[in-house]
Structures are given as C-alpha cells and as structure tokens.
Amino acid sequence: MKLKHIAISLLGTGLLTTTSCVNDLDVFPLDPDITTSNKAYDSAESYTQALNKIYSVWALSGQDGAGSSDISGLDAGNTVLLRCWFTLQTCPTDETKNAWGDAWVSSMNSMTWTTAQVESIEGAYQRGMYIVALVNDFMNNIGNAPAEINQAQYAAEARFCRALAYYSLMDLFGRPPFITESNYSLNPSQLATRADYFNWIESELLDIYDDLPGQGEYGHAGQAAVDALLSRMYLNAEVYTGTPRYDDCIARCNNVINAGYSLADNYDELFMANNGENSTASKEIIFPIMADGETTQSYGIGAIILGTRASSPERASGIGSGWAGFRGTGNLVRVFDFPSTDESTWTDENILDKRGIFYSGSKSIDITTSYATFDTQGWSVYKFTNLNSDGTDGKNATFPDTDFPLFRLGEIYLNYAEAVARGGQGGSMEQAVTYINELRARGYGDHSHDISSSWLTANASIGGTTSSVQYGNLLNERQREMYFECTRRTDLIRFGLFTSGNYLWVEKGGTPTGVAVDDRYNLYPIPTTDLSVNGNLEQNPGY
C-alpha cells in the first residue's frame, strides 16, 4: 500500500466528525504540520474524529472530496471501498453485467480476471488494509484518551471496524496480510489458513461484545451489528473453515431479532435518500454505510445509483444523469413472479412481487452482448434511488444521500431460515416459515404467496433456469430480497454454484450462455502490487 500524507501517525490523512444529524457528516483535514500521534490525539474531540475516520473509509475515497484519495495510485472514483465491494460481489454473478468499456469490465463480467491489475480488486484490498492500519494506530493511542472518552466502547467500535475489514478481505482474498497493533511489521505475513482468519475475527467480535451498546447509534456498531456479522460468517462457515456452524448462526440471528429491530413498512423505502432519517425504514437497518450529498461526496453509493441509470434517466431518481453501466440479467428478472409465463407481456410495472424494482422500457430481458447496449438489453435496476420517500429529490443531483444497509433485519430472517433448513438447532421450522412469509407478504402486499415448511428444504430451479438444487427456494428468495446488496457472490459460493457448470448465466466463463470456470475464481488474487514488495506473502492457488 502507498498511503499518502502519513508520517508517524496515520491520522495525518485527515479526520471525519459527525454532528447530531443522522446523515450530516462533516469532513475536514488536520493541520498539515500535524504528523505525530501525540499531536493528532490531543483532545477528546480528536478521538471521536479518529473513530469516525475509520468508519468513513467504506464510504469515502479521501478527505478532500470525491476526487481525492487517501491511497496514492488508486483512482478516487473507481476505488471507493463500497463501490469495489459492490463490483466484486455482483458483476461476476447472475445479478448484473456492466456495459462500459473500462479495462476492468470484461474480466469482471466474464470471471476471467488474472493477476493483472484490476481497479476493483486493488481498491477492495488496499482500502480494506487501510482500515486495518487506521485501527491499529487508533488502538495504540486509545489508552491515552481523556476521561470523558469511553475508552472501552471506542476501542470496541474500532475493533469491530477492523474485524469487518478482515471479514471482507477473508471473503474476497482468503489470506490477506495479517497485522494488528500487537504484531507490527513493515512486511506482515499471512496466517496459515483461511480458518485462522475466521477464528481470529470470531474471537475479536466475541471479545468486544460486552463493551458495546445493544443497538449502536445509527451508523455506529452495537452488539446487534456484531451479531449480524457473526450470523453471516456462521452461515458461510463451511466455506471458510470446512465446518458448518448453523447452530451458532441461529443463536446470533435470535440475538438480533430480540434486539428491537423490525421490518420496514415499505421495502422500497429501505433504499431511498432519507432511509436513515425515515423511522419506518431505519428500524430495519442494523448497520449502514452512511452518505450525504453535501458533506460526504464520493462515488460509493453514487456509482451504484448513477451506474444503473441510462445517460438520460428514464424515470425520476433524484439524479441529474446516469452512467449507463450496470444492467440486470435475465436470471435476476426471472426470479420474480409475473401474471403470465409469456415473457413478451412482462414489464417492470406488472411484477407481482414489488421487491423487483426495475425499469424495463423497450429493453430485452436478456443480455446477449456486454458493451454499448444499455439502452436495448438488460432491464435497469432502480432499487437504490436518490429520491426521498415523499418523492422529493436528494440534496445533490450527483452525490446521493442514500445510506447503504450493510446489515439489516431482512437478511437475518433469511439467515435464520436457511440455517434451520440445513439442520441447525436453536430455532424451529415454524418460526423460519413465519419469517419468510413476513418478507414475502411485504413484497407481494398480502399473504397470498405464503410458503410452508416443505418449501424450505425442497429442490427448486434457480434464476429462471432448469438448474435445480436443494434449498433452491431459499436461494431464490435471498435474491429477491437482497439483490444488489453485495451478498450474491458469497451466496452462490456457499451453494457450490459460483464456478460450477450446474448453474449458468450470461458471460460466465466468457461465453454468451455461460460455462463452468476454474475453482480458483472462488477467490480473487492477492494484488501483485503487494506481492512485489512483501516477500512474506503467498499468492492464492491457481494464480
């Protein structure tokens, strides 16, 4: 990593502070002459600013607006961590393809990346490790915080952010460099196995649990955020460690469900510009990546919203233009129900399940070629918007106010149901059915599409194809509920479908109808920019 403006203290990059308003984040740089930790951490306020700087890395590329980057060599727009997470978790899957001619697009669309530098891979890796570096520096200084700072809670929140960063790195790269405040090294090595990272993250989260409030302040971690992250990890534990942990997944889901969250009244309001201020939506959001069109301008959530609209937006979205990039695949559209099986009659307006938020226009359902076809192939995904729930525009026509719900109760219901269906103890099939039916009733508007317990464990075709897998109904339901929320790659890997030939989608393996790919693509390569300067690192197998 080539971090800018760092001498002794990583805080030289600048700090972020929050005001009392939920979405009002103020960014300002420190005095450029301040380069040491003992000067940077000189007041109670500076510790709060430092903690919020750590949180901000998911949303912001740098301290001086959307064109700045805390890490030299990374494009500020293309490598915001949220944008990279979105690209890596959705573009190679059955959810979306991109129509741009950028150098990274073809390899992401077709699952043919190599060790050649790709911005989204580089950005996810370096910015994830940047969070780790910031937290390590914070932990070396928090013991000196004045009495008015709750040292235990501040340290716990920072360690949650580091654990979350390592979770994303473990999920994407398997074995990233491992470094904490206790084992500082200019050339950190890796832990021996991916399971070692899982175990360390788990131990960190369990260790900080009692130092956090039950529900954290909106945008900050509380015990429920820890439970949500553990729930996701435990659901995928067999991928990460070789050993299933469904009992533990259910236990963590129960903790979140008992913490006081409830489903949003309207699904679409979860993804609107005022989702953090709207109490009917925010009651479901456990941990968001916060955005504000005036004070936190970046191409994180902005890239998702702008990137899914045509250059002249077909429908009001609270933005001034679009980038004509990301398009829904035919697999994504077909996972939803329509009044007829005759696809020629399908439009975005007659989807029965209103969680399917698209713009169809005159576009074909299927994408048959990648580039320059946004206006004719692949429905536009309008799930995220810069409109408020009252129909008014967000504050800025380029930079949305929309928070990204990294964890929310809807996912917890799905995690619970799948863990129970797969044999986990501590829950019940009856309760799992209830949770799924609550999600479906919100989508369809009534209980006419309720399911039974046999539905949870049945073999079912997925993505509108003839490919059938056990628990396929749950995989389809996860897509209907969670598409474009950056879980699809992880879900497909858990089901053994991401690289295999058992389930195909457009451009998988670089062909129009899709083919199986090598299992090495279940992980991304460790960037050669780090391997070339750190001889203690090993590349992932197959690269």
Coordinates of C-alpha atoms in Angstrom, one line a residue:
M1 CA 0.0 0.0 0.0
K2 CA 1.2 3.5 -0.8
L3 CA -0.6 5.7 1.8
K4 CA -0.5 9.4 1.3
H5 CA 0.4 12.0 4.0
I6 CA 1.5 9.5 6.6
A7 CA 4.5 10.1 8.8
I8 CA 4.3 8.5 12.3
S9 CA 0.5 8.8 12.6
L10 CA -2.0 7.5 10.1
L11 CA -4.2 10.4 11.2
G12 CA -2.3 12.8 9.0
T13 CA -4.7 11.9 6.2
G14 CA -7.4 13.9 7.9
L15 CA -10.4 13.0 10.2
L16 CA -14.1 12.8 9.9
T17 CA -16.5 14.1 12.5
T18 CA -20.3 13.6 12.9
T19 CA -22.8 16.1 14.1
S20 CA -26.0 15.3 15.8
C21 CA -27.8 14.9 12.5
V22 CA -28.1 11.3 11.4
N23 CA -26.7 11.8 7.9
D24 CA -24.8 15.0 8.3
L25 CA -21.1 14.1 8.1
D26 CA -18.5 16.9 8.2
V27 CA -15.1 16.3 6.7
F28 CA -12.0 18.5 7.3
P29 CA -8.3 17.9 7.1
L30 CA -6.0 18.3 10.0
D31 CA -3.3 20.9 10.1
P32 CA -0.7 19.5 7.5
D33 CA 2.0 20.2 10.1
I34 CA 0.5 17.6 12.5
T35 CA 2.2 14.3 11.7
T36 CA 2.7 12.6 15.1
S37 CA 0.2 10.7 17.1
N38 CA 0.8 12.6 20.3
K39 CA -0.1 15.8 18.5
A40 CA -3.0 14.4 16.5
Y41 CA -4.6 12.8 19.6
D42 CA -4.6 15.9 21.7
S43 CA -8.2 16.3 22.8
A44 CA -11.4 14.3 23.4
E45 CA -12.8 15.5 20.1
S46 CA -9.8 14.2 18.2
Y47 CA -10.5 10.6 19.4
T48 CA -14.1 10.9 18.2
Q49 CA -12.8 12.3 14.9
A50 CA -10.3 9.4 14.6
L51 CA -13.0 6.8 15.2
N52 CA -15.3 8.3 12.6
K53 CA -12.5 8.5 10.1
I54 CA -12.2 4.7 10.4
Y55 CA -16.0 4.3 9.8
S56 CA -15.7 6.7 6.8
V57 CA -13.4 4.5 4.7
W58 CA -16.3 2.4 3.4
A59 CA -18.0 5.5 2.0
L60 CA -15.2 7.9 1.1
S61 CA -12.1 7.8 -1.1
G62 CA -10.3 10.7 0.6
Q63 CA -10.6 13.8 2.7
D64 CA -10.9 16.5 0.0
G65 CA -14.0 15.5 -1.9
A66 CA -14.9 12.9 -4.5
G67 CA -11.7 13.5 -6.4
S68 CA -9.3 12.8 -3.6
S69 CA -7.8 9.5 -2.4
D70 CA -6.1 8.6 0.8
I71 CA -4.1 6.0 -1.1
S72 CA -1.8 7.1 -3.9
G73 CA -2.1 5.2 -7.1
L74 CA -5.8 4.5 -6.7
D75 CA -8.4 6.3 -8.8
A76 CA -10.6 8.1 -6.3
G77 CA -13.9 7.4 -8.1
N78 CA -13.4 3.8 -9.1
T79 CA -11.9 2.5 -5.9
V80 CA -14.2 3.7 -3.1
L81 CA -14.5 0.6 -0.9
L82 CA -18.3 0.3 -1.2
R83 CA -18.0 0.6 -4.9
C84 CA -15.3 -2.1 -5.1
W85 CA -17.3 -4.4 -2.8
F86 CA -20.4 -4.0 -5.0
T87 CA -18.4 -4.7 -8.2
L88 CA -16.7 -7.8 -6.8
Q89 CA -19.8 -9.3 -5.2
T90 CA -22.3 -8.6 -8.1
C91 CA -20.7 -8.2 -11.5
P92 CA -19.3 -11.8 -11.8
T93 CA -22.7 -13.2 -10.7
D94 CA -26.1 -13.8 -12.2
E95 CA -27.3 -10.4 -11.0
T96 CA -25.7 -7.9 -13.2
K97 CA -23.3 -7.2 -16.1
N98 CA -21.7 -3.9 -17.0
A99 CA -21.8 -2.1 -20.4
W100 CA -18.8 0.1 -20.1
G101 CA -15.6 -0.2 -22.0
D102 CA -13.3 0.2 -18.9
A103 CA -10.3 -2.1 -18.7
W104 CA -11.7 -4.0 -15.6
V105 CA -15.2 -4.6 -17.1
S106 CA -14.6 -7.6 -19.3
S107 CA -12.8 -9.7 -16.7
M108 CA -15.4 -8.9 -14.0
N109 CA -18.3 -9.7 -16.3
S110 CA -16.9 -13.0 -17.5
M111 CA -15.0 -14.3 -14.5
T112 CA -11.7 -14.3 -16.4
W113 CA -9.6 -12.0 -14.2
T114 CA -5.9 -12.8 -13.8
T115 CA -3.1 -11.3 -11.6
A116 CA -3.1 -8.2 -13.9
Q117 CA -4.1 -5.1 -12.0
V118 CA -7.9 -4.6 -11.8
E119 CA -9.1 -1.4 -10.1
S120 CA -11.9 -3.0 -8.1
I121 CA -9.7 -5.8 -6.8
E122 CA -6.9 -3.4 -6.0
G123 CA -9.3 -1.0 -4.3
A124 CA -11.0 -3.6 -2.1
Y125 CA -7.7 -5.0 -1.0
Q126 CA -5.9 -1.7 -0.3
R127 CA -8.8 0.1 1.3
G128 CA -9.6 -2.9 3.5
M129 CA -6.0 -3.0 4.7
Y130 CA -6.1 0.8 5.1
I131 CA -8.9 0.3 7.7
V132 CA -6.7 -2.2 9.4
A133 CA -3.8 0.3 9.6
L134 CA -6.0 3.1 10.9
V135 CA -7.4 0.9 13.6
N136 CA -4.0 -0.4 14.6
D137 CA -2.9 3.2 15.1
F138 CA -6.1 4.1 17.0
M139 CA -5.6 1.2 19.3
N140 CA -2.0 2.3 20.1
N141 CA -3.4 5.6 21.3
I142 CA -6.8 5.0 22.8
G143 CA -5.3 4.2 26.2
N144 CA -4.3 7.9 26.5
A145 CA -7.8 9.3 25.8
P146 CA -9.1 11.7 28.4
A147 CA -11.6 10.7 31.0
E148 CA -14.6 11.9 29.0
I149 CA -14.0 9.3 26.3
N150 CA -15.4 5.9 26.9
Q151 CA -12.2 4.1 26.1
A152 CA -13.7 0.6 26.2
Q153 CA -16.6 1.4 23.8
Y154 CA -14.4 3.4 21.4
A155 CA -11.8 0.6 21.3
A156 CA -14.6 -1.9 20.7
E157 CA -16.1 0.1 17.8
A158 CA -12.7 0.4 16.2
R159 CA -12.0 -3.3 16.6
F160 CA -15.4 -4.0 15.0
C161 CA -14.4 -2.0 12.0
R162 CA -11.1 -3.9 11.8
A163 CA -12.9 -7.2 12.1
L164 CA -15.4 -6.2 9.4
A165 CA -12.5 -5.2 7.1
Y166 CA -10.8 -8.5 7.7
Y167 CA -14.1 -10.3 7.1
S168 CA -14.3 -8.7 3.7
L169 CA -10.7 -9.5 2.9
M170 CA -11.1 -13.1 4.1
D171 CA -14.2 -13.5 1.9
L172 CA -12.6 -12.0 -1.2
F173 CA -8.9 -12.9 -0.9
G174 CA -8.8 -15.8 1.6
R175 CA -5.5 -15.0 3.3
P176 CA -4.6 -11.2 3.3
P177 CA -1.7 -9.8 5.3
F178 CA -2.3 -10.1 9.0
I179 CA -1.3 -7.3 11.3
T180 CA -2.6 -5.8 14.5
E181 CA -1.2 -3.3 17.0
S182 CA 0.5 -6.2 18.7
N183 CA 2.5 -7.6 15.7
Y184 CA 3.5 -4.6 13.7
S185 CA 5.7 -5.3 10.7
L186 CA 6.6 -3.5 7.5
N187 CA 6.2 -6.8 5.7
P188 CA 3.3 -8.6 7.5
S189 CA 2.9 -12.3 6.8
Q190 CA -0.3 -14.3 6.4
L191 CA -2.0 -16.6 8.8
A192 CA -1.6 -20.3 7.9
T193 CA -5.2 -20.9 6.8
R194 CA -8.4 -19.1 5.9
A195 CA -9.9 -20.8 9.0
D196 CA -7.3 -19.0 11.1
Y197 CA -8.7 -15.6 9.9
F198 CA -12.3 -16.8 10.7
N199 CA -11.3 -17.8 14.2
W200 CA -9.5 -14.5 14.8
I201 CA -12.4 -12.4 13.6
E202 CA -14.8 -14.5 15.7
S203 CA -12.6 -14.1 18.8
E204 CA -12.3 -10.3 18.2
L205 CA -16.1 -9.9 17.9
L206 CA -16.8 -12.0 21.0
D207 CA -14.2 -10.1 23.0
I208 CA -15.7 -6.7 22.2
Y209 CA -19.3 -7.7 22.6
D210 CA -19.9 -6.6 26.2
D211 CA -18.2 -3.2 25.6
L212 CA -20.8 -2.2 23.0
P213 CA -24.4 -1.0 23.5
G214 CA -27.2 -3.3 22.3
Q215 CA -28.2 -1.1 19.4
G216 CA -25.4 1.2 18.4
E217 CA -26.1 4.8 17.4
Y218 CA -27.2 4.9 13.8
G219 CA -24.0 4.4 11.7
H220 CA -22.0 3.0 14.6
A221 CA -21.5 -0.6 15.7
G222 CA -23.5 -2.1 18.6
Q223 CA -24.0 -5.6 19.8
A224 CA -26.6 -6.2 17.1
A225 CA -24.1 -5.3 14.4
V226 CA -21.6 -7.9 15.9
D227 CA -24.4 -10.5 15.9
A228 CA -25.3 -9.7 12.3
L229 CA -21.7 -10.1 11.1
L230 CA -21.3 -13.3 13.1
S231 CA -24.6 -14.6 11.6
R232 CA -23.3 -14.0 8.1
M233 CA -20.0 -15.6 8.9
Y234 CA -21.5 -18.6 10.6
L235 CA -23.9 -19.2 7.7
N236 CA -20.8 -19.4 5.4
A237 CA -18.5 -21.1 8.0
E238 CA -18.2 -24.3 6.0
V239 CA -16.8 -22.4 3.0
Y240 CA -14.3 -20.5 5.3
T241 CA -13.3 -23.3 7.7
G242 CA -14.7 -26.6 6.4
T243 CA -17.0 -27.0 9.4
P244 CA -20.7 -25.8 9.3
R245 CA -21.8 -23.6 12.2
Y246 CA -25.6 -23.4 11.7
D247 CA -26.4 -23.6 15.4
D248 CA -24.3 -20.5 16.0
C249 CA -25.9 -18.7 13.1
I250 CA -29.3 -19.3 14.6
A251 CA -28.2 -18.1 18.0
R252 CA -26.8 -14.8 16.6
C253 CA -30.0 -14.3 14.5
N254 CA -32.0 -14.7 17.6
N255 CA -29.9 -12.0 19.3
V256 CA -30.5 -9.5 16.5
I257 CA -34.3 -10.3 16.3
N258 CA -34.6 -9.8 20.1
A259 CA -32.6 -6.5 20.0
G260 CA -35.7 -4.5 18.9
Y261 CA -35.4 -4.2 15.1
S262 CA -38.4 -4.7 12.9
L263 CA -39.1 -4.9 9.2
A264 CA -39.5 -1.6 7.4
D265 CA -43.1 -0.9 6.5
N266 CA -42.2 -0.5 2.8
Y267 CA -39.4 -2.4 1.1
D268 CA -38.5 0.4 -1.4
E269 CA -38.0 3.0 1.4
L270 CA -35.0 1.0 2.7
F271 CA -33.1 2.2 -0.4
M272 CA -34.2 5.8 -0.6
A273 CA -32.3 9.0 0.1
N274 CA -33.9 9.5 3.5
N275 CA -33.6 5.9 4.7
G276 CA -31.6 6.9 7.7
E277 CA -34.0 9.7 8.8
N278 CA -37.2 7.8 7.9
S279 CA -38.2 5.9 11.0
T280 CA -40.4 3.5 9.1
A281 CA -37.3 2.4 7.2
S282 CA -34.4 2.8 9.6
K283 CA -36.0 0.5 12.2
E284 CA -34.8 -2.4 10.0
I285 CA -31.2 -1.1 9.3
I286 CA -28.7 -2.6 11.7
F287 CA -25.5 -1.1 10.3
P288 CA -25.4 1.3 7.4
I289 CA -22.6 2.8 5.3
M290 CA -23.7 6.4 5.6
A291 CA -23.9 9.0 2.8
D292 CA -24.8 12.7 2.4
G293 CA -24.9 14.5 -0.9
E294 CA -23.4 17.7 0.6
T295 CA -20.9 16.6 3.2
T296 CA -19.7 13.2 2.2
Q297 CA -19.4 13.3 -1.6
S298 CA -17.9 10.2 -3.2
Y299 CA -18.7 7.6 -5.8
G300 CA -19.6 4.8 -3.4
I301 CA -23.4 4.6 -3.3
G302 CA -23.3 7.2 -6.1
A303 CA -21.8 4.7 -8.5
I304 CA -24.5 2.2 -7.7
I305 CA -27.3 4.7 -8.4
L306 CA -25.7 6.6 -11.3
G307 CA -24.3 3.4 -12.8
T308 CA -27.7 1.7 -13.1
R309 CA -29.4 4.5 -15.0
A310 CA -29.1 5.4 -18.6
S311 CA -27.3 8.7 -19.5
S312 CA -30.8 10.3 -19.7
P313 CA -32.6 8.6 -16.8
E314 CA -35.8 7.1 -17.9
R315 CA -37.6 7.7 -14.6
A316 CA -37.1 10.2 -11.8
S317 CA -34.3 9.1 -9.5
G318 CA -33.2 12.3 -7.8
I319 CA -30.1 12.5 -10.0
G320 CA -29.2 14.7 -13.0
S321 CA -27.9 12.0 -15.3
G322 CA -26.7 8.4 -15.4
W323 CA -23.7 6.4 -16.5
A324 CA -25.5 3.6 -18.4
G325 CA -23.5 0.8 -16.8
F326 CA -25.0 -1.9 -14.6
R327 CA -27.9 -3.9 -16.0
G328 CA -30.0 -6.7 -14.5
T329 CA -29.5 -10.1 -16.1
G330 CA -32.3 -12.3 -17.4
N331 CA -31.7 -14.6 -14.4
L332 CA -32.4 -11.8 -12.0
V333 CA -35.6 -10.7 -13.7
R334 CA -36.9 -14.3 -14.0
V335 CA -36.5 -14.9 -10.2
F336 CA -39.6 -12.7 -9.8
D337 CA -43.2 -13.6 -10.5
F338 CA -45.4 -12.1 -13.3
P339 CA -49.0 -12.6 -14.1
S340 CA -48.2 -14.7 -17.1
T341 CA -45.5 -17.0 -18.3
D342 CA -45.5 -15.2 -21.6
E343 CA -42.3 -13.1 -21.3
S344 CA -43.4 -10.8 -24.1
T345 CA -46.0 -9.4 -21.6
W346 CA -43.6 -8.7 -18.8
T347 CA -42.9 -5.1 -17.7
D348 CA -41.5 -3.6 -14.6
E349 CA -45.0 -2.5 -13.7
N350 CA -46.6 -5.9 -13.7
I351 CA -44.2 -7.7 -11.4
L352 CA -46.2 -9.3 -8.7
D353 CA -43.5 -9.1 -6.1
K354 CA -42.8 -5.4 -5.7
R355 CA -39.3 -6.0 -4.4
G356 CA -38.4 -6.2 -8.1
I357 CA -37.7 -2.6 -8.8
F358 CA -36.7 -2.2 -12.4
Y359 CA -37.2 -0.1 -15.5
S360 CA -37.9 -2.3 -18.5
G361 CA -38.8 0.2 -21.2
S362 CA -38.2 -1.4 -24.6
K363 CA -35.2 -3.3 -23.3
S364 CA -34.9 -7.1 -23.8
I365 CA -34.8 -9.2 -20.7
D366 CA -31.7 -11.0 -21.7
I367 CA -28.2 -9.5 -22.3
T368 CA -26.5 -11.1 -25.3
T369 CA -23.5 -8.8 -25.6
S370 CA -21.6 -6.8 -23.0
Y371 CA -20.9 -3.4 -24.4
A372 CA -22.8 -0.3 -25.6
T373 CA -26.1 -2.0 -25.3
F374 CA -27.5 -0.5 -22.2
D375 CA -30.4 1.1 -23.9
T376 CA -31.6 -2.1 -25.5
Q377 CA -30.5 -5.1 -23.5
G378 CA -31.0 -5.9 -19.8
W379 CA -33.5 -4.2 -17.5
S380 CA -32.3 -1.2 -15.5
V381 CA -32.2 -1.9 -11.7
Y382 CA -33.8 1.0 -9.9
K383 CA -33.7 -0.5 -6.4
F384 CA -31.5 2.3 -5.0
T385 CA -32.6 5.8 -5.6
N386 CA -31.7 9.4 -4.5
L387 CA -35.4 10.2 -4.1
N388 CA -36.9 10.7 -0.6
S389 CA -39.9 8.7 0.5
D390 CA -42.1 11.8 -0.2
G391 CA -40.9 11.9 -3.8
T392 CA -38.6 14.9 -3.4
D393 CA -35.0 14.8 -4.7
G394 CA -32.0 14.3 -2.5
K395 CA -29.7 17.3 -1.8
N396 CA -27.3 16.8 -4.7
A397 CA -28.1 15.6 -8.2
T398 CA -24.7 13.7 -8.5
F399 CA -23.9 12.5 -4.9
P400 CA -26.9 10.7 -3.3
D401 CA -28.0 10.9 0.3
T402 CA -28.8 7.2 0.3
D403 CA -27.3 5.1 3.0
F404 CA -26.2 1.6 2.1
P405 CA -27.7 -1.0 4.5
L406 CA -24.7 -3.3 5.0
F407 CA -26.7 -5.4 7.5
R408 CA -30.5 -5.3 8.0
L409 CA -33.1 -7.5 9.6
G410 CA -34.4 -8.9 6.3
E411 CA -31.0 -10.7 5.8
I412 CA -31.2 -12.0 9.4
Y413 CA -34.6 -13.6 8.7
L414 CA -33.1 -15.3 5.6
N415 CA -30.0 -16.5 7.5
Y416 CA -32.2 -17.9 10.3
A417 CA -34.5 -19.8 7.8
E418 CA -31.6 -21.3 5.9
A419 CA -29.7 -22.3 9.0
V420 CA -32.8 -24.1 10.3
A421 CA -33.5 -25.7 7.0
R422 CA -29.9 -27.1 6.9
G423 CA -30.4 -28.7 10.3
G424 CA -29.2 -26.0 12.7
Q425 CA -30.5 -26.3 16.3
G426 CA -31.9 -23.4 18.4
G427 CA -34.7 -22.4 16.1
S428 CA -37.7 -24.0 14.5
M429 CA -39.1 -24.7 11.1
E430 CA -42.4 -23.0 12.2
Q431 CA -40.5 -19.8 13.1
A432 CA -38.5 -19.9 9.9
V433 CA -41.7 -20.2 7.8
T434 CA -43.1 -17.2 9.7
Y435 CA -40.0 -15.0 8.9
I436 CA -40.0 -15.9 5.2
N437 CA -43.7 -15.2 5.0
E438 CA -43.2 -11.8 6.6
L439 CA -40.7 -10.9 3.9
R440 CA -42.9 -12.3 1.1
A441 CA -46.1 -10.6 2.4
R442 CA -44.2 -7.2 2.4
G443 CA -43.1 -7.9 -1.2
Y444 CA -46.5 -9.1 -2.6
G445 CA -48.6 -6.9 -0.4
D446 CA -50.5 -9.7 1.2
H447 CA -50.2 -13.3 2.4
S448 CA -51.4 -14.9 -0.8
H449 CA -47.9 -16.2 -1.6
D450 CA -47.1 -17.7 1.8
I451 CA -44.9 -20.8 1.9
S452 CA -44.9 -24.0 4.1
S453 CA -42.0 -25.8 5.8
S454 CA -41.6 -28.2 2.9
W455 CA -40.7 -25.2 0.7
L456 CA -37.7 -24.5 2.8
T457 CA -35.9 -27.8 2.1
A458 CA -37.2 -28.6 -1.4
N459 CA -35.2 -28.9 -4.5
A460 CA -36.0 -26.0 -6.8
S461 CA -34.9 -24.5 -10.0
I462 CA -33.0 -21.2 -9.7
G463 CA -32.8 -18.0 -11.5
G464 CA -35.5 -18.9 -14.0
T465 CA -33.4 -21.8 -15.4
T466 CA -33.8 -25.6 -15.3
S467 CA -30.9 -25.9 -12.8
S468 CA -32.3 -27.4 -9.6
V469 CA -30.6 -27.5 -6.2
Q470 CA -31.7 -28.3 -2.7
Y471 CA -32.8 -25.2 -0.7
G472 CA -33.1 -23.6 -4.1
N473 CA -36.3 -21.8 -3.0
L474 CA -34.2 -20.1 -0.3
L475 CA -31.5 -19.1 -2.7
N476 CA -34.2 -17.5 -5.0
E477 CA -35.7 -15.8 -2.0
R478 CA -32.4 -14.4 -1.0
Q479 CA -32.0 -12.9 -4.4
R480 CA -35.5 -11.4 -4.5
E481 CA -34.8 -9.8 -1.1
M482 CA -31.1 -9.0 -1.3
Y483 CA -30.2 -8.4 -4.9
F484 CA -27.6 -5.6 -5.4
E485 CA -26.8 -5.7 -1.6
C486 CA -23.5 -7.3 -2.2
T487 CA -24.2 -10.9 -0.9
R488 CA -24.8 -12.8 -4.2
R489 CA -21.2 -14.0 -4.9
T490 CA -20.9 -15.3 -1.3
D491 CA -24.3 -17.0 -1.6
L492 CA -23.5 -18.7 -4.8
I493 CA -20.2 -19.9 -3.4
R494 CA -22.0 -21.3 -0.4
F495 CA -24.4 -23.3 -2.6
G496 CA -21.4 -24.6 -4.8
L497 CA -22.7 -22.7 -7.9
F498 CA -20.4 -19.8 -8.4
T499 CA -17.8 -21.6 -10.5
S500 CA -19.5 -24.9 -11.4
G501 CA -21.4 -25.8 -14.5
N502 CA -24.5 -26.7 -12.6
Y503 CA -25.9 -23.2 -12.8
L504 CA -25.1 -20.8 -15.7
W505 CA -25.7 -17.2 -16.6
V506 CA -24.7 -14.8 -19.3
E507 CA -20.9 -14.3 -19.8
K508 CA -20.0 -16.8 -17.1
G509 CA -16.6 -18.0 -18.3
G510 CA -16.7 -15.5 -21.2
T511 CA -19.4 -17.1 -23.3
P512 CA -22.9 -15.8 -24.1
T513 CA -24.7 -18.7 -22.4
G514 CA -22.1 -19.4 -19.7
V515 CA -19.8 -22.2 -18.9
A516 CA -18.1 -23.6 -15.8
V517 CA -14.9 -21.9 -14.7
D518 CA -11.9 -23.0 -12.6
D519 CA -12.5 -23.1 -8.8
R520 CA -9.7 -20.6 -8.3
Y521 CA -12.2 -17.9 -9.1
N522 CA -13.9 -18.6 -5.8
L523 CA -11.1 -16.2 -4.5
Y524 CA -9.6 -13.1 -6.0
P525 CA -5.8 -13.0 -6.4
I526 CA -3.6 -11.1 -3.9
P527 CA -2.6 -8.0 -5.9
T528 CA 0.8 -8.2 -7.3
T529 CA 1.5 -4.6 -6.2
D530 CA 1.7 -6.1 -2.6
L531 CA 3.3 -9.3 -3.5
S532 CA 6.1 -7.5 -5.3
V533 CA 7.1 -5.6 -2.2
N534 CA 6.3 -8.1 0.5
G535 CA 8.2 -11.4 0.2
N536 CA 6.2 -12.8 3.1
L537 CA 3.0 -13.2 1.1
E538 CA 1.9 -16.2 -0.9
Q539 CA -0.5 -15.9 -4.0
N540 CA -3.7 -17.8 -3.9
P541 CA -3.7 -21.2 -5.6
G542 CA -4.2 -21.2 -9.4
Y543 CA -3.0 -17.6 -10.0

